[in-house]
Amino acid sequence: MRPGRNDWALATVEVDGAALACLEIGEELYRLEPALARVGWPGQSDVAALFRAWERAEPLLAEAAAKVEPGDRVTPSRRLAPLLYPGKILCAGANYFDHLAEMGMPGAKKEEQRLFFFMKPPRNAVVGEGPTVRMPIGTEKFDWEIELAVVIGKTARNVSVERALEHVAGYTVAIDFSARDHNRAPETFYKLDWVAGKANDTCCPLGPRFVPASAIANPQDVGLKLSVNGTLKQDGRSTDMIFSIAEQIATASRIMTLDPGDVLLTGTPAGVGVPKGTFLAVGDTVEATIEGIGTLSVVIQEAA
């Protein structure tokens, strides 16, 4: 699932207690800053900054990947989220046909559905691999959802479906963790509380790497798998999305401007815990794998 020898990806890792932006080539990680300096772009040490100049960055990253040197290689203590500080995080709700079916809506038709979004706080929700995810305070129904995450690389406002993918820099793996019991508010007029259920700290892991859009031949046909403690829970393909990635970007861009570095979570396939009443516990390991990107592994910690 890692990039091949002629490909590259972006990663942010921890080295000596500090975050370090890296190019990932094959099995190795290389410091980003000296590699970009060799191709005429010095001082670039932040992955997020690359998306603000993505049209310039992408070809230079490919050139830099061909010019890494052995002295640039690093051995990290762990991987952080590849994009430590995204802009907005928009999440498409109920966007796979089989997930709708398991949630009580079998036989749903696209023309009868409305694409809707909720948001997660980027600074506090985004984490990387390892023992990074904490239970939301007071939840007894902590659930998982693997999602293909899209990173915006070009400002999008009221874009067409036909041109929407031109605004994508690339992709990473996301897990949308949910406090299902906090999400429900049946005694209220609104019935649902998306902030209490979805916007909890540490509940949007991203990783293990960012791959450019050019590395994914067809993002509407990639496999997604999630396991809990080694037991496969979700096994789907992005072909089952109700609204395509392009349709999601076009719709979202009519609501708000999508800026470089914004992240869009595109929905989850069937296999979440709530239909079977199966939920996460402290100490559980959750592994999320997306074809062509890799595996993001996190361990659930106590609430804090």
Short mmCIF file of N, CA, C and O in Angstrom, two decimals, residues 164-246:
data_model
loop_
_atom_site.label_atom_id
_atom_site.label_comp_id
_atom_site.label_asym_id
_atom_site.label_seq_id
_atom_site.Cartn_x
_atom_site.Cartn_y
_atom_site.Cartn_z
N ALA A 164 -15.02 19.64 -10.99
CA ALA A 164 -14.77 19.61 -9.54
C ALA A 164 -13.46 18.94 -9.18
O ALA A 164 -12.73 19.40 -8.29
N LEU A 165 -13.12 17.84 -9.85
CA LEU A 165 -11.91 17.10 -9.48
C LEU A 165 -10.64 17.88 -9.80
O LEU A 165 -9.56 17.53 -9.30
N GLU A 166 -10.74 18.92 -10.61
CA GLU A 166 -9.58 19.77 -10.87
C GLU A 166 -9.12 20.50 -9.61
O GLU A 166 -8.00 21.01 -9.55
N HIS A 167 -9.98 20.54 -8.61
CA HIS A 167 -9.68 21.26 -7.37
C HIS A 167 -9.11 20.35 -6.29
O HIS A 167 -8.85 20.80 -5.18
N VAL A 168 -8.90 19.08 -6.61
CA VAL A 168 -8.40 18.10 -5.64
C VAL A 168 -6.88 17.99 -5.73
O VAL A 168 -6.33 17.77 -6.81
N ALA A 169 -6.21 18.15 -4.60
CA ALA A 169 -4.76 17.92 -4.55
C ALA A 169 -4.46 16.44 -4.41
O ALA A 169 -3.54 15.92 -5.04
N GLY A 170 -5.22 15.76 -3.56
CA GLY A 170 -4.98 14.34 -3.36
C GLY A 170 -5.82 13.77 -2.23
O GLY A 170 -6.84 14.37 -1.85
N TYR A 171 -5.37 12.64 -1.69
CA TYR A 171 -6.22 11.84 -0.81
C TYR A 171 -5.44 11.29 0.38
O TYR A 171 -4.22 11.08 0.32
N THR A 172 -6.16 11.00 1.44
CA THR A 172 -5.61 10.28 2.58
C THR A 172 -6.73 9.44 3.21
O THR A 172 -7.88 9.47 2.74
N VAL A 173 -6.38 8.67 4.23
CA VAL A 173 -7.34 7.84 4.94
C VAL A 173 -7.86 8.60 6.16
O VAL A 173 -7.07 9.25 6.86
N ALA A 174 -9.15 8.52 6.40
CA ALA A 174 -9.75 9.13 7.59
C ALA A 174 -10.60 8.10 8.31
O ALA A 174 -11.15 7.18 7.70
N ILE A 175 -10.70 8.27 9.63
CA ILE A 175 -11.68 7.52 10.42
C ILE A 175 -12.56 8.55 11.12
O ILE A 175 -12.08 9.41 11.85
N ASP A 176 -13.85 8.45 10.85
CA ASP A 176 -14.83 9.31 11.51
C ASP A 176 -15.36 8.56 12.72
O ASP A 176 -16.19 7.66 12.59
N PHE A 177 -14.84 8.91 13.89
CA PHE A 177 -15.34 8.31 15.13
C PHE A 177 -16.54 9.11 15.63
O PHE A 177 -16.56 10.34 15.56
N SER A 178 -17.54 8.38 16.13
CA SER A 178 -18.81 9.00 16.52
C SER A 178 -19.26 8.52 17.89
O SER A 178 -19.17 7.32 18.19
N ALA A 179 -19.76 9.45 18.68
CA ALA A 179 -20.45 9.10 19.92
C ALA A 179 -21.94 8.99 19.58
O ALA A 179 -22.67 9.98 19.58
N ARG A 180 -22.39 7.80 19.24
CA ARG A 180 -23.75 7.63 18.73
C ARG A 180 -24.80 8.06 19.75
O ARG A 180 -25.85 8.60 19.38
N ASP A 181 -24.54 7.79 21.03
CA ASP A 181 -25.53 8.17 22.04
C ASP A 181 -25.61 9.68 22.22
O ASP A 181 -26.66 10.21 22.57
N HIS A 182 -24.53 10.39 21.94
CA HIS A 182 -24.57 11.85 22.02
C HIS A 182 -25.17 12.46 20.76
O HIS A 182 -25.60 13.62 20.77
N ASN A 183 -25.13 11.69 19.67
CA ASN A 183 -25.66 12.17 18.39
C ASN A 183 -27.19 12.25 18.40
O ASN A 183 -27.79 13.06 17.70
N ARG A 184 -27.82 11.39 19.19
CA ARG A 184 -29.28 11.31 19.22
C ARG A 184 -29.85 12.30 20.22
O ARG A 184 -29.35 12.45 21.32
N ALA A 185 -30.90 12.97 19.82
CA ALA A 185 -31.60 13.89 20.73
C ALA A 185 -33.10 13.78 20.47
O ALA A 185 -33.76 14.73 20.05
N PRO A 186 -33.69 12.59 20.71
CA PRO A 186 -35.09 12.34 20.33
C PRO A 186 -36.10 13.21 21.09
O PRO A 186 -37.21 13.43 20.61
N GLU A 187 -35.68 13.72 22.25
CA GLU A 187 -36.60 14.53 23.04
C GLU A 187 -36.66 15.98 22.57
O GLU A 187 -37.46 16.77 23.08
N THR A 188 -35.82 16.33 21.59
CA THR A 188 -35.77 17.71 21.12
C THR A 188 -36.46 17.85 19.77
O THR A 188 -36.72 16.86 19.07
N PHE A 189 -36.69 19.07 19.39
CA PHE A 189 -37.30 19.36 18.08
C PHE A 189 -36.39 18.89 16.94
O PHE A 189 -36.85 18.41 15.92
N TYR A 190 -35.06 19.02 17.13
CA TYR A 190 -34.12 18.74 16.04
C TYR A 190 -33.78 17.27 15.89
O TYR A 190 -33.30 16.85 14.84
N LYS A 191 -33.95 16.48 16.93
CA LYS A 191 -33.78 15.01 16.92
C LYS A 191 -32.32 14.56 16.87
O LYS A 191 -32.00 13.47 17.34
N LEU A 192 -31.42 15.33 16.27
CA LEU A 192 -30.02 14.95 16.17
C LEU A 192 -29.15 16.09 16.65
O LEU A 192 -29.49 17.27 16.47
N ASP A 193 -27.99 15.75 17.24
CA ASP A 193 -27.01 16.74 17.66
C ASP A 193 -25.68 16.35 17.03
O ASP A 193 -24.93 15.54 17.57
N TRP A 194 -25.38 16.95 15.87
CA TRP A 194 -24.19 16.57 15.11
C TRP A 194 -22.91 17.00 15.81
O TRP A 194 -21.88 16.34 15.70
N VAL A 195 -22.94 18.10 16.53
CA VAL A 195 -21.74 18.55 17.21
C VAL A 195 -21.38 17.60 18.35
O VAL A 195 -20.24 17.13 18.46
N ALA A 196 -22.35 17.27 19.20
CA ALA A 196 -22.07 16.39 20.34
C ALA A 196 -21.66 14.99 19.89
O ALA A 196 -20.87 14.32 20.55
N GLY A 197 -22.19 14.53 18.76
CA GLY A 197 -21.91 13.18 18.30
C GLY A 197 -20.67 13.05 17.45
O GLY A 197 -20.04 11.98 17.42
N LYS A 198 -20.30 14.13 16.74
CA LYS A 198 -19.27 14.01 15.71
C LYS A 198 -18.05 14.90 15.89
O LYS A 198 -17.02 14.67 15.28
N ALA A 199 -18.16 15.95 16.69
CA ALA A 199 -17.11 16.97 16.73
C ALA A 199 -16.19 16.84 17.94
O ALA A 199 -15.54 17.81 18.34
N ASN A 200 -16.09 15.65 18.50
CA ASN A 200 -15.28 15.46 19.70
C ASN A 200 -13.78 15.50 19.38
O ASN A 200 -13.34 15.16 18.28
N ASP A 201 -13.01 15.92 20.37
CA ASP A 201 -11.56 15.93 20.24
C ASP A 201 -11.04 14.55 19.85
O ASP A 201 -11.55 13.52 20.32
N THR A 202 -10.02 14.52 19.01
CA THR A 202 -9.26 13.34 18.56
C THR A 202 -10.06 12.39 17.68
O THR A 202 -9.58 11.31 17.35
N CYS A 203 -11.26 12.78 17.28
CA CYS A 203 -12.15 11.84 16.58
C CYS A 203 -12.12 11.97 15.06
O CYS A 203 -13.06 11.58 14.38
N CYS A 204 -10.98 12.48 14.53
CA CYS A 204 -10.79 12.49 13.08
C CYS A 204 -9.34 12.17 12.75
O CYS A 204 -8.60 13.02 12.25
N PRO A 205 -8.90 10.94 13.01
CA PRO A 205 -7.55 10.56 12.61
C PRO A 205 -7.39 10.63 11.09
O PRO A 205 -8.31 10.25 10.34
N LEU A 206 -6.22 11.08 10.65
CA LEU A 206 -5.87 11.12 9.23
C LEU A 206 -4.51 10.46 9.05
O LEU A 206 -3.64 10.57 9.89
N GLY A 207 -4.32 9.78 7.90
CA GLY A 207 -3.01 9.21 7.63
C GLY A 207 -3.11 7.94 6.78
O GLY A 207 -4.18 7.65 6.23
N PRO A 208 -2.07 7.15 6.69
CA PRO A 208 -0.76 7.44 7.26
C PRO A 208 0.05 8.40 6.40
O PRO A 208 1.10 8.88 6.81
N ARG A 209 -0.47 8.68 5.20
CA ARG A 209 0.22 9.54 4.25
C ARG A 209 -0.80 10.24 3.36
O ARG A 209 -1.96 9.84 3.29
N PHE A 210 -0.36 11.27 2.69
CA PHE A 210 -1.13 11.93 1.64
C PHE A 210 -0.57 11.50 0.30
O PHE A 210 0.65 11.55 0.08
N VAL A 211 -1.45 11.05 -0.60
CA VAL A 211 -1.00 10.72 -1.95
C VAL A 211 -1.63 11.71 -2.93
O VAL A 211 -2.79 12.10 -2.78
N PRO A 212 -0.88 12.16 -3.93
CA PRO A 212 -1.44 13.11 -4.89
C PRO A 212 -2.52 12.48 -5.73
O PRO A 212 -2.56 11.26 -5.92
N ALA A 213 -3.40 13.33 -6.25
CA ALA A 213 -4.51 12.83 -7.06
C ALA A 213 -4.02 12.01 -8.24
O ALA A 213 -4.67 11.04 -8.66
N SER A 214 -2.86 12.35 -8.78
CA SER A 214 -2.32 11.62 -9.93
C SER A 214 -1.99 10.17 -9.60
O SER A 214 -1.85 9.35 -10.51
N ALA A 215 -1.86 9.85 -8.31
CA ALA A 215 -1.51 8.48 -7.91
C ALA A 215 -2.73 7.56 -7.82
O ALA A 215 -2.58 6.35 -7.72
N ILE A 216 -3.93 8.14 -7.82
CA ILE A 216 -5.16 7.35 -7.73
C ILE A 216 -5.87 7.44 -9.09
O ILE A 216 -6.45 8.47 -9.43
N ALA A 217 -5.81 6.35 -9.84
CA ALA A 217 -6.35 6.38 -11.20
C ALA A 217 -7.83 6.72 -11.23
O ALA A 217 -8.29 7.49 -12.08
N ASN A 218 -8.59 6.15 -10.29
CA ASN A 218 -10.03 6.41 -10.24
C ASN A 218 -10.47 6.40 -8.78
O ASN A 218 -10.69 5.33 -8.21
N PRO A 219 -10.61 7.56 -8.16
CA PRO A 219 -11.01 7.59 -6.75
C PRO A 219 -12.41 7.06 -6.52
O PRO A 219 -12.77 6.76 -5.37
N GLN A 220 -13.20 6.90 -7.58
CA GLN A 220 -14.54 6.32 -7.45
C GLN A 220 -14.53 4.80 -7.57
O GLN A 220 -15.58 4.18 -7.69
N ASP A 221 -13.33 4.21 -7.48
CA ASP A 221 -13.24 2.75 -7.50
C ASP A 221 -12.03 2.30 -6.70
O ASP A 221 -11.09 1.73 -7.25
N VAL A 222 -12.05 2.59 -5.41
CA VAL A 222 -11.00 2.11 -4.51
C VAL A 222 -11.65 1.33 -3.37
O VAL A 222 -12.78 1.60 -2.97
N GLY A 223 -10.91 0.37 -2.86
CA GLY A 223 -11.40 -0.45 -1.76
C GLY A 223 -11.13 0.18 -0.41
O GLY A 223 -10.10 0.82 -0.21
N LEU A 224 -12.08 0.01 0.52
CA LEU A 224 -11.95 0.52 1.89
C LEU A 224 -12.22 -0.63 2.85
O LEU A 224 -13.25 -1.31 2.73
N LYS A 225 -11.30 -0.84 3.80
CA LYS A 225 -11.48 -1.89 4.81
C LYS A 225 -11.14 -1.36 6.18
O LYS A 225 -10.16 -0.63 6.34
N LEU A 226 -11.95 -1.74 7.17
CA LEU A 226 -11.67 -1.37 8.55
C LEU A 226 -11.84 -2.58 9.44
O LEU A 226 -12.81 -3.34 9.30
N SER A 227 -10.89 -2.75 10.36
CA SER A 227 -10.96 -3.85 11.32
C SER A 227 -10.83 -3.32 12.73
O SER A 227 -10.23 -2.26 12.97
N VAL A 228 -11.43 -4.04 13.68
CA VAL A 228 -11.32 -3.74 15.10
C VAL A 228 -10.70 -4.95 15.78
O VAL A 228 -11.26 -6.06 15.70
N ASN A 229 -9.53 -4.76 16.37
CA ASN A 229 -8.80 -5.86 17.03
C ASN A 229 -8.61 -7.05 16.09
O ASN A 229 -8.72 -8.21 16.48
N GLY A 230 -8.35 -6.75 14.82
CA GLY A 230 -8.09 -7.78 13.82
C GLY A 230 -9.31 -8.38 13.17
O GLY A 230 -9.17 -9.20 12.25
N THR A 231 -10.50 -8.02 13.61
CA THR A 231 -11.74 -8.54 13.00
C THR A 231 -12.26 -7.55 11.97
O THR A 231 -12.52 -6.38 12.30
N LEU A 232 -12.42 -8.01 10.75
CA LEU A 232 -12.88 -7.14 9.67
C LEU A 232 -14.32 -6.71 9.92
O LEU A 232 -15.20 -7.53 10.13
N LYS A 233 -14.55 -5.42 9.89
CA LYS A 233 -15.88 -4.86 10.12
C LYS A 233 -16.45 -4.22 8.85
O LYS A 233 -17.64 -4.35 8.56
N GLN A 234 -15.63 -3.48 8.12
CA GLN A 234 -16.08 -2.80 6.91
C GLN A 234 -15.24 -3.26 5.73
O GLN A 234 -14.02 -3.36 5.84
N ASP A 235 -15.89 -3.52 4.62
CA ASP A 235 -15.19 -3.98 3.40
C ASP A 235 -16.03 -3.51 2.21
O ASP A 235 -16.96 -4.19 1.79
N GLY A 236 -15.72 -2.34 1.70
CA GLY A 236 -16.53 -1.77 0.63
C GLY A 236 -15.66 -1.11 -0.43
O GLY A 236 -14.43 -1.16 -0.37
N ARG A 237 -16.33 -0.51 -1.40
CA ARG A 237 -15.64 0.22 -2.46
C ARG A 237 -16.32 1.56 -2.65
O ARG A 237 -17.53 1.70 -2.45
N SER A 238 -15.52 2.53 -3.08
CA SER A 238 -16.06 3.87 -3.28
C SER A 238 -17.05 3.93 -4.45
O SER A 238 -17.73 4.94 -4.62
N THR A 239 -17.16 2.86 -5.22
CA THR A 239 -18.17 2.79 -6.27
C THR A 239 -19.59 2.84 -5.69
O THR A 239 -20.54 3.17 -6.40
N ASP A 240 -19.72 2.53 -4.40
CA ASP A 240 -21.05 2.47 -3.78
C ASP A 240 -21.50 3.82 -3.21
O ASP A 240 -22.55 3.90 -2.59
N MET A 241 -20.71 4.87 -3.43
CA MET A 241 -21.14 6.19 -2.98
C MET A 241 -22.44 6.59 -3.68
O MET A 241 -22.63 6.32 -4.88
N ILE A 242 -23.30 7.24 -2.95
CA ILE A 242 -24.53 7.77 -3.54
C ILE A 242 -24.22 9.00 -4.37
O ILE A 242 -24.62 9.11 -5.53
N PHE A 243 -23.49 9.94 -3.78
CA PHE A 243 -23.04 11.13 -4.48
C PHE A 243 -21.53 11.04 -4.66
O PHE A 243 -20.79 10.83 -3.69
N SER A 244 -21.07 11.19 -5.89
CA SER A 244 -19.65 11.04 -6.20
C SER A 244 -18.82 12.13 -5.52
O SER A 244 -19.35 13.14 -5.03
N ILE A 245 -17.52 11.94 -5.52
CA ILE A 245 -16.62 12.95 -4.98
C ILE A 245 -16.82 14.27 -5.71
O ILE A 245 -16.89 15.33 -5.09
N ALA A 246 -16.93 14.22 -7.03
CA ALA A 246 -17.13 15.45 -7.80
C ALA A 246 -18.44 16.13 -7.42
O ALA A 246 -18.50 17.36 -7.29
#
